[in-house]
Coordinates of C-alpha atoms in Angstrom, one line a residue:
X228 CA 0.0 0.0 0.0
X229 CA 2.8 2.4 0.9
X230 CA 4.7 1.7 -2.4
X231 CA 1.5 2.1 -4.3
X232 CA 0.9 5.5 -2.7
X233 CA 4.4 6.7 -3.5
X234 CA 4.0 5.7 -7.2
X235 CA 0.6 7.5 -7.4
X236 CA 2.0 10.5 -5.6
X237 CA 4.9 10.8 -8.0
X238 CA 2.6 10.4 -11.0
X239 CA 0.3 13.1 -9.7
X240 CA 3.2 15.5 -9.1
X241 CA 4.4 14.9 -12.7
X242 CA 0.8 15.5 -13.9
X243 CA 0.5 18.8 -12.0
X244 CA 3.9 20.0 -13.2
X245 CA 3.0 19.2 -16.8
X246 CA -0.4 20.9 -16.4
X247 CA 1.3 24.0 -15.1
X248 CA 3.7 23.9 -18.2
X249 CA 0.7 25.1 -20.3
X250 CA 1.3 28.6 -18.9
X251 CA 4.9 28.7 -20.3
X252 CA 4.9 30.9 -23.4
X253 CA 8.4 32.5 -23.1
X254 CA 11.6 32.6 -21.2
X255 CA 10.2 34.9 -18.5
X256 CA 7.4 32.5 -17.8
X257 CA 9.8 29.6 -17.6
X258 CA 12.3 31.3 -15.2
X259 CA 10.2 33.6 -13.0
X260 CA 6.6 32.4 -13.8
X261 CA 5.8 35.7 -15.7
X262 CA 6.2 37.6 -12.4
X263 CA 2.6 37.0 -11.5
X264 CA 2.4 34.8 -8.4
X265 CA 0.1 35.9 -5.6
X266 CA 1.2 36.1 -1.9
X267 CA 0.0 32.6 -0.8
X268 CA 1.9 30.9 -3.6
X269 CA 5.0 33.1 -3.2
X270 CA 5.0 32.2 0.5
X271 CA 4.7 28.5 -0.4
X272 CA 7.6 28.6 -2.8
X273 CA 9.9 30.6 -0.5
X274 CA 9.1 28.1 2.4
X275 CA 9.8 25.2 0.0
X276 CA 13.2 26.8 -0.9
X277 CA 14.7 25.4 2.2
X278 CA 12.3 22.8 3.6
X279 CA 13.9 19.8 1.9
X280 CA 15.9 16.7 2.8
X281 CA 18.3 18.5 5.0
X282 CA 15.4 19.8 7.1
X283 CA 13.7 16.5 7.6
X284 CA 16.6 14.1 7.7
X285 CA 19.7 16.3 8.0
X286 CA 18.8 18.8 10.7
X287 CA 17.0 16.2 12.8
X288 CA 19.9 13.7 12.8
X289 CA 22.4 16.4 13.5
X290 CA 20.3 17.6 16.5
X291 CA 20.3 14.1 17.9
X292 CA 24.1 13.9 17.7
X293 CA 25.1 17.5 18.6
X294 CA 22.2 19.2 20.1
X295 CA 20.9 22.7 19.2
X296 CA 24.5 24.0 18.8
X297 CA 25.0 21.8 15.8
X298 CA 22.1 23.2 13.9
X299 CA 23.0 26.9 14.0
X300 CA 23.5 27.1 10.3
X301 CA 20.2 25.5 9.5
X302 CA 17.4 26.3 10.4
X303 CA 18.6 29.5 12.1
X304 CA 21.0 30.7 9.4
X305 CA 18.7 29.6 6.6
X306 CA 15.6 31.4 8.1
X307 CA 17.7 34.5 8.6
X308 CA 18.7 34.4 4.9
X309 CA 15.1 34.4 3.7
X310 CA 14.0 37.1 6.1
X311 CA 17.0 39.3 5.2
X312 CA 16.3 38.8 1.5
X313 CA 12.8 40.1 2.1
X314 CA 13.8 43.0 4.2
X315 CA 16.9 44.2 2.3
X316 CA 17.0 42.8 -1.2
X317 CA 13.6 41.9 -2.5
X318 CA 12.5 45.5 -3.1
X319 CA 15.6 46.9 -4.9
X320 CA 16.1 43.8 -7.0
X321 CA 12.4 43.4 -8.0
X322 CA 12.4 46.9 -9.3
X323 CA 15.3 46.1 -11.6
X324 CA 13.2 43.4 -13.4
X325 CA 16.0 41.0 -13.7
X326 CA 15.7 37.5 -15.1
X327 CA 18.5 36.0 -12.9
X328 CA 20.7 37.1 -10.0
X329 CA 23.6 37.1 -12.4
X330 CA 22.0 39.9 -14.4
X331 CA 22.5 42.2 -11.4
X332 CA 26.2 41.6 -11.4
X333 CA 26.5 42.3 -15.1
X334 CA 24.5 45.6 -14.8
X335 CA 26.5 46.8 -11.8
X336 CA 30.0 45.4 -12.5
X337 CA 30.2 44.3 -16.2
X338 CA 30.4 41.0 -18.1
X339 CA 33.6 39.5 -16.4
X340 CA 32.1 39.8 -12.9
X341 CA 28.8 38.4 -14.1
X342 CA 30.6 35.2 -15.4
X343 CA 32.8 34.8 -12.4
X344 CA 30.0 35.1 -9.8
X345 CA 27.6 33.0 -12.0
X346 CA 30.1 30.2 -12.1
X347 CA 30.7 30.4 -8.3
X348 CA 26.9 30.2 -7.7
X349 CA 26.4 27.3 -10.2
X350 CA 29.2 25.3 -8.5
X351 CA 27.4 25.8 -5.1
X352 CA 24.3 24.0 -6.5
X353 CA 26.1 20.7 -7.0
X354 CA 26.0 20.0 -3.2
X355 CA 22.6 21.5 -2.7
X356 CA 20.7 19.7 -5.4
X357 CA 22.9 16.6 -4.8
X358 CA 21.6 16.5 -1.3
X359 CA 18.0 16.3 -2.5
X360 CA 18.8 13.6 -5.0
X361 CA 20.6 11.6 -2.3
X362 CA 17.6 11.9 0.0
X363 CA 15.2 10.7 -2.7
X364 CA 17.4 7.6 -3.0
X365 CA 17.2 7.0 0.7
X366 CA 13.4 7.4 0.8
X367 CA 12.7 5.1 -2.1
X368 CA 15.1 2.5 -0.6
X369 CA 13.3 2.6 2.8
X370 CA 9.9 2.6 1.3
X371 CA 10.5 -0.4 -0.9
X372 CA 12.1 -2.3 1.9
X373 CA 15.4 -2.4 0.1
X374 CA 13.9 -3.6 -3.3
X375 CA 15.4 -0.4 -4.8
X376 CA 19.0 0.4 -3.9
X377 CA 19.7 4.0 -2.9
X378 CA 21.5 4.5 -6.1
X379 CA 18.5 3.3 -8.2
X380 CA 16.3 5.5 -6.1
X381 CA 18.5 8.5 -6.8
X382 CA 18.2 8.0 -10.6
X383 CA 14.4 7.4 -10.4
X384 CA 13.8 10.4 -8.2
X385 CA 16.0 12.6 -10.3
X386 CA 14.1 11.5 -13.4
X387 CA 10.8 12.5 -11.8
X388 CA 12.0 16.0 -10.7
X389 CA 13.5 16.5 -14.2
X390 CA 10.3 15.7 -16.1
X391 CA 8.1 18.3 -14.5
X392 CA 10.8 20.9 -14.2
X393 CA 11.9 20.5 -17.8
X394 CA 8.6 21.3 -19.3
X395 CA 7.0 23.8 -16.8
X396 CA 10.0 25.6 -15.4
X397 CA 9.0 28.0 -12.5
X398 CA 5.3 27.6 -13.2
X399 CA 5.6 23.9 -12.5
X400 CA 7.8 24.6 -9.4
X401 CA 5.4 27.2 -8.0
X402 CA 2.2 25.1 -8.4
X403 CA 3.8 21.9 -7.1
X404 CA 5.4 23.8 -4.3
X405 CA 2.0 25.0 -3.2
X406 CA 0.5 21.5 -3.2
X407 CA 3.6 20.1 -1.5
X408 CA 3.6 22.8 1.2
X409 CA 0.1 21.7 2.2
X410 CA 1.2 18.1 2.3
X411 CA 4.3 19.0 4.4
X412 CA 2.5 21.1 7.0
X413 CA -0.6 18.8 7.5
X414 CA 1.4 15.6 7.4
X415 CA 4.1 16.8 9.8
X416 CA 1.6 18.0 12.3
X417 CA -0.5 14.8 12.3
X418 CA 2.6 12.7 12.6
X419 CA 3.8 14.9 15.4
X420 CA 0.6 14.4 17.3
X421 CA 0.8 10.6 16.8
X422 CA 4.4 10.2 17.9
X423 CA 4.0 12.6 20.9
X424 CA 1.1 10.5 22.1
X425 CA 3.1 7.4 21.8
X426 CA 6.1 9.0 23.6
X427 CA 3.9 10.3 26.5
X428 CA 3.4 13.8 25.4
X429 CA 5.2 16.8 23.9
X430 CA 6.4 17.9 27.4
X431 CA 8.0 14.5 28.0
X432 CA 10.0 14.6 24.8
X433 CA 11.2 18.2 25.4
X434 CA 12.1 17.5 29.0
X435 CA 14.0 14.4 27.9
X436 CA 16.0 16.5 25.4
X437 CA 16.6 19.3 28.0
X438 CA 17.8 16.7 30.6
X439 CA 20.2 15.3 28.0
X440 CA 21.7 18.8 27.4
X441 CA 20.5 19.1 23.9
X442 CA 19.4 22.8 24.5
X443 CA 22.3 24.0 26.6
X444 CA 24.9 24.5 23.8
X445 CA 23.2 27.1 21.6
X446 CA 25.7 29.8 22.5
X447 CA 29.4 28.8 22.2
X448 CA 32.0 28.7 24.8
X449 CA 33.7 32.1 25.4
X450 CA 36.9 31.0 23.5
X451 CA 38.0 32.5 20.2
X452 CA 37.9 29.2 18.2
X453 CA 34.3 28.4 19.5
X454 CA 33.0 31.9 18.8
X455 CA 34.5 32.1 15.3
X456 CA 33.1 28.6 14.6
X457 CA 29.6 29.7 15.8
X458 CA 29.8 32.8 13.7
X459 CA 30.9 31.0 10.6
X460 CA 28.2 28.4 10.9
X461 CA 25.6 31.1 11.2
X462 CA 26.7 33.3 8.3
X463 CA 27.6 30.6 5.9
X464 CA 23.9 29.8 5.4
X465 CA 22.6 33.2 6.6
X466 CA 24.7 35.3 4.2
X467 CA 26.2 32.8 1.8
X468 CA 22.7 31.7 0.6
X469 CA 21.4 35.2 -0.1
X470 CA 23.1 35.5 -3.5
X471 CA 21.4 32.3 -4.8
X472 CA 19.3 32.0 -8.0
X473 CA 16.7 29.7 -6.4
X474 CA 15.9 32.2 -3.6
X475 CA 16.0 35.1 -6.2
X476 CA 13.7 33.4 -8.7
X477 CA 11.1 32.5 -6.1
X478 CA 11.0 36.1 -4.8
X479 CA 11.1 37.7 -8.2
X480 CA 8.2 35.5 -9.4
X481 CA 5.8 37.5 -7.2
X482 CA 3.2 39.7 -8.9
X483 CA 4.5 42.9 -7.3
X484 CA 7.2 44.3 -5.1
X485 CA 5.1 44.3 -1.9
X486 CA 4.3 40.6 -2.5
X487 CA 7.9 39.8 -3.0
X488 CA 8.9 41.4 0.3
X489 CA 6.1 39.9 2.4
X490 CA 6.4 36.5 0.7
X491 CA 10.1 36.2 1.6
X492 CA 9.7 37.3 5.2
X493 CA 6.6 35.1 5.9
X494 CA 8.2 32.1 4.1
X495 CA 11.4 32.5 6.2
X496 CA 9.4 32.8 9.4
X497 CA 7.3 29.7 8.6
X498 CA 10.4 27.8 7.8
X499 CA 12.0 28.5 11.2
X500 CA 8.8 27.4 12.9
X501 CA 8.3 24.1 11.0
X502 CA 11.9 23.1 10.8
X503 CA 11.7 22.0 14.5
X504 CA 8.8 19.5 13.8
X505 CA 11.1 16.8 12.3
X506 CA 13.6 17.6 15.1
X507 CA 10.8 16.7 17.6
X508 CA 9.8 13.6 15.6
X509 CA 13.3 12.3 15.5
X510 CA 14.1 12.9 19.1
X511 CA 10.9 11.1 20.2
X512 CA 12.7 7.9 19.1
X513 CA 14.9 8.2 22.2
X514 CA 11.8 7.4 24.3
X515 CA 9.8 5.2 21.9
X516 CA 12.7 3.0 20.8
X517 CA 16.1 3.6 22.4
X518 CA 17.6 0.5 20.7
X519 CA 16.7 1.9 17.2
X520 CA 18.4 5.1 18.0
X521 CA 21.5 3.3 19.3
X522 CA 21.7 1.1 16.2
X523 CA 21.4 3.9 13.7
X524 CA 23.5 6.5 15.5
X525 CA 26.3 4.0 15.0
X526 CA 25.6 3.5 11.3
X527 CA 23.7 6.4 9.8
X528 CA 21.8 8.9 12.0
X529 CA 19.9 10.1 8.9
X530 CA 18.0 6.8 9.0
X531 CA 16.6 7.1 12.5
X532 CA 13.5 9.0 11.6
X533 CA 12.5 7.0 8.5
X534 CA 13.1 3.7 10.4
X535 CA 11.1 5.0 13.4
X536 CA 8.1 5.7 11.2
X537 CA 8.4 2.3 9.4
X538 CA 8.6 0.3 12.6
X539 CA 6.3 2.2 15.0
X540 CA 3.5 3.7 13.1
X541 CA 0.5 2.3 11.0
X542 CA 0.5 2.4 7.3
X543 CA -1.7 5.5 7.2
X544 CA 0.9 7.5 9.2
X545 CA 3.7 6.1 7.1
X546 CA 1.9 7.3 4.0
X547 CA 1.6 10.8 5.5
X548 CA 5.2 10.9 6.6
X549 CA 6.7 9.7 3.3
X550 CA 4.3 11.9 1.3
X551 CA 5.4 15.0 3.3
X552 CA 9.1 13.9 3.0
X553 CA 8.8 13.4 -0.8
X554 CA 7.0 16.8 -1.0
X555 CA 9.8 18.5 0.9
X556 CA 12.5 17.0 -1.2
X557 CA 10.9 17.5 -4.6
X558 CA 9.8 21.0 -3.9
X559 CA 13.5 21.9 -3.0
X560 CA 15.0 19.8 -5.8
X561 CA 12.9 21.2 -8.6
X562 CA 13.7 24.8 -7.8
X563 CA 17.3 24.2 -7.2
X564 CA 17.6 22.3 -10.5
X565 CA 16.1 25.1 -12.5
X566 CA 18.2 27.8 -10.8
X567 CA 21.8 27.0 -12.0
X568 CA 20.4 26.0 -15.4
X569 CA 18.8 29.4 -15.8
X570 CA 22.0 31.1 -14.8
X571 CA 24.2 29.0 -17.2
X572 CA 21.9 29.8 -20.1
X573 CA 21.3 33.4 -19.3
X574 CA 24.7 34.5 -17.8
X575 CA 27.2 32.2 -19.5
X576 CA 25.8 31.1 -22.9
X577 CA 23.6 34.0 -23.9
X578 CA 26.4 36.5 -23.5
X579 CA 28.3 34.6 -26.3
X580 CA 25.1 34.3 -28.5
X581 CA 23.4 37.7 -28.2
X582 CA 21.1 37.2 -31.2
X583 CA 19.1 34.2 -29.8
X584 CA 15.4 34.5 -30.3
X585 CA 13.2 33.9 -27.2
X586 CA 12.1 30.6 -28.7
X587 CA 15.7 29.5 -29.1
X588 CA 16.6 30.7 -25.6
X589 CA 13.7 28.7 -24.1
X590 CA 15.1 25.6 -25.9
X591 CA 18.5 26.4 -24.5
X592 CA 17.1 26.6 -21.0
X593 CA 15.5 23.2 -21.2
X594 CA 18.5 21.6 -22.6
X595 CA 20.6 23.0 -19.8
X596 CA 18.1 21.6 -17.2
X597 CA 18.7 18.1 -18.7
X598 CA 22.4 18.5 -18.7
X599 CA 22.6 19.8 -15.1
X600 CA 20.2 17.0 -13.9
X601 CA 22.6 14.4 -15.2
X602 CA 25.5 16.1 -13.6
X603 CA 23.8 16.4 -10.2
X604 CA 22.8 12.7 -10.2
X605 CA 26.3 11.7 -11.0
X606 CA 27.6 13.9 -8.1
X607 CA 25.1 12.5 -5.7
X608 CA 26.0 8.9 -6.6
X609 CA 29.7 9.6 -6.1
X610 CA 29.6 11.8 -2.9
X611 CA 30.1 10.2 0.5
X612 CA 29.1 13.4 2.5
X613 CA 26.0 13.5 4.6
X614 CA 23.0 15.4 3.4
X615 CA 23.5 18.1 6.1
X616 CA 27.2 18.4 5.1
X617 CA 26.4 18.7 1.4
X618 CA 24.1 21.6 2.0
X619 CA 26.3 23.3 4.6
X620 CA 29.3 23.2 2.2
X621 CA 27.3 24.4 -0.7
X622 CA 27.3 28.1 0.5
X623 CA 31.0 28.5 1.4
X624 CA 31.9 29.6 -2.2
X625 CA 29.0 32.1 -2.4
X626 CA 29.8 33.5 1.0
X627 CA 33.4 34.2 0.0
X628 CA 32.8 35.2 -3.6
X629 CA 29.3 36.6 -4.2
X630 CA 27.7 38.1 -1.0
X631 CA 29.8 41.2 -0.6
X632 CA 29.5 42.3 -4.3
X633 CA 25.7 42.0 -4.0
X634 CA 25.4 43.8 -0.7
X635 CA 27.7 46.6 -1.8
X636 CA 26.2 46.8 -5.2
X637 CA 22.8 47.5 -3.7
X638 CA 23.7 49.7 -0.7
X639 CA 27.1 51.3 -1.3
X640 CA 27.5 54.1 -3.8
X641 CA 31.2 53.5 -4.2
X642 CA 30.8 49.9 -5.2
X643 CA 32.6 49.4 -8.6
X644 CA 34.1 46.8 -10.8
X645 CA 37.6 47.1 -9.2
X646 CA 36.0 46.5 -5.8
X647 CA 34.0 43.5 -7.0
X648 CA 37.1 42.0 -8.7
X649 CA 39.3 42.4 -5.6
X650 CA 36.5 41.2 -3.4
X651 CA 36.1 37.9 -5.4
X652 CA 39.9 37.4 -5.8
X653 CA 40.7 38.0 -2.1
X654 CA 37.6 36.3 -0.8
X655 CA 37.7 33.1 -2.8
X656 CA 41.5 33.0 -2.7
X657 CA 41.8 33.2 1.0
X658 CA 38.9 30.7 1.5
X659 CA 40.5 28.2 -0.8
X660 CA 44.0 28.7 0.7
X661 CA 42.8 28.0 4.2
X662 CA 40.4 25.2 3.1
X663 CA 43.5 23.3 1.8
X664 CA 46.1 24.4 4.4
X665 CA 44.2 24.8 7.7
X666 CA 40.6 23.6 7.4
X667 CA 40.4 23.0 11.1
X668 CA 42.3 26.1 12.2
X669 CA 41.1 28.8 14.6
X670 CA 39.8 30.9 11.7
X671 CA 37.1 29.0 9.6
X672 CA 38.2 29.3 6.0
X673 CA 34.9 30.7 4.8
X674 CA 34.8 33.4 7.5
X675 CA 38.2 34.5 6.5
X676 CA 36.9 34.6 2.9
X677 CA 34.1 36.9 3.9
X678 CA 36.6 39.2 5.8
X679 CA 39.0 39.5 2.9
X680 CA 36.1 40.0 0.4
X681 CA 35.0 43.0 2.5
X682 CA 38.6 44.3 2.4
X683 CA 38.7 43.9 -1.3
X684 CA 35.5 45.7 -1.9
X685 CA 36.6 48.6 0.3
X686 CA 40.0 49.0 -1.4
X687 CA 38.5 48.9 -4.9
X688 CA 35.7 51.2 -3.9
X689 CA 38.1 54.0 -2.9
X690 CA 40.8 53.6 -5.5
X691 CA 39.0 52.3 -8.5
X692 CA 36.8 54.2 -11.1
X693 CA 33.1 54.1 -10.7
X694 CA 31.6 51.6 -13.3
X695 CA 29.0 53.4 -15.3
X696 CA 27.2 50.5 -16.9
X697 CA 24.6 50.0 -14.1
X698 CA 23.5 53.6 -13.9
X699 CA 23.7 54.0 -17.7
X700 CA 21.6 51.0 -18.6
X701 CA 19.3 50.5 -15.7
X702 CA 16.7 52.8 -17.2
X703 CA 16.9 51.2 -20.5
X704 CA 16.5 47.9 -19.0
X705 CA 13.4 49.1 -17.2
X706 CA 12.0 50.3 -20.4
X707 CA 12.8 47.2 -22.3
X708 CA 11.3 45.0 -19.6
X709 CA 8.1 47.0 -19.6

């Protein structure tokens, strides 16, 4: 019955995605849903940006092992990212009517910076999308009782996500995100009620976690290494994931600027709230089945929650859990598959082929989605990192190389091409140097990258010439878009 449900659910998801594809008539429809999404769908898509495999499987398993101090980056940093996007960036970027986040770097700093930052952002998606594909493999392996290997599950799951993203683009992502958000919230709350009853109540589970010291290590020890490590974990997701195409395209798909701002803030707030539901579910295993926790902590802590559901709940609850989990994974995977594909087509290829018609560009976008899907599945099959580690590592490159040029470009009048170039060179260079020479040193490599990126932007801003392209073409771009 559970396997049958999963098959039907995947088929319905594909059908909805293909139905939504009927709304795609041009590249703008494909990448940002024609900038027409109402608030409730914008909130759903922003929420779904982060609520994926790492939330249900990664955060929960990390909390079991390390307590609340281990999940500073996600959900706390991730929620902060979405809220900051709404408060600081959604308005200014929405008014520019951009197709991708890479377009901002071209308008502000020129073609070279556009290409460099776009490549950095695209590289970061390998880990991010790879984590979702790896999770799909785990889910299909557990649901089928081992009939499908995790590797086969990855290929099947990747294929399903590819099909509806390929044809419908952001319209398919948005409509399926809305459906999947409903499934996630209802399913997780009902499962939470069932497991809390089985464990003796919500208070019993929380008290057990508190007695075990799981809430006592939120703030670091007052030592330099501990404080720098805490700060690095927070800002890697909190700042490093701001210059990301999947976040950008969901916010920019809103019908107006006010909807973009509100949708991002509300979506981020909902994410922080609901991210603790799977943490609660997983921790209840300590009370319901301590032996199961001991077994899987020794092998793979990510498997605790799926196995708890499989061994201690009736089929109806299993259906709800795996439906919610599949919803979470696919809603994240689809958007994060589309994002780097759109950047490659718009910010890398189109710059070398300026005379592409919109029809040809739409074909290029779809071909890129297929290519990136194959690359991500290959990465997921070969990677031995945990889901949480894959996601956490994804944003180090964008923290060091993309965040400062974006922040300065929006809010600092002296930001220029020289500053952006120095920021990228010093930020990425110092990060890579420490990543290879002292990855466990007192100064976390990505935090050093952020520090040197700020220095590079400051030096370039004061000694370099102002880049006139942004100011010169911004009005033209507005007129062309309108």
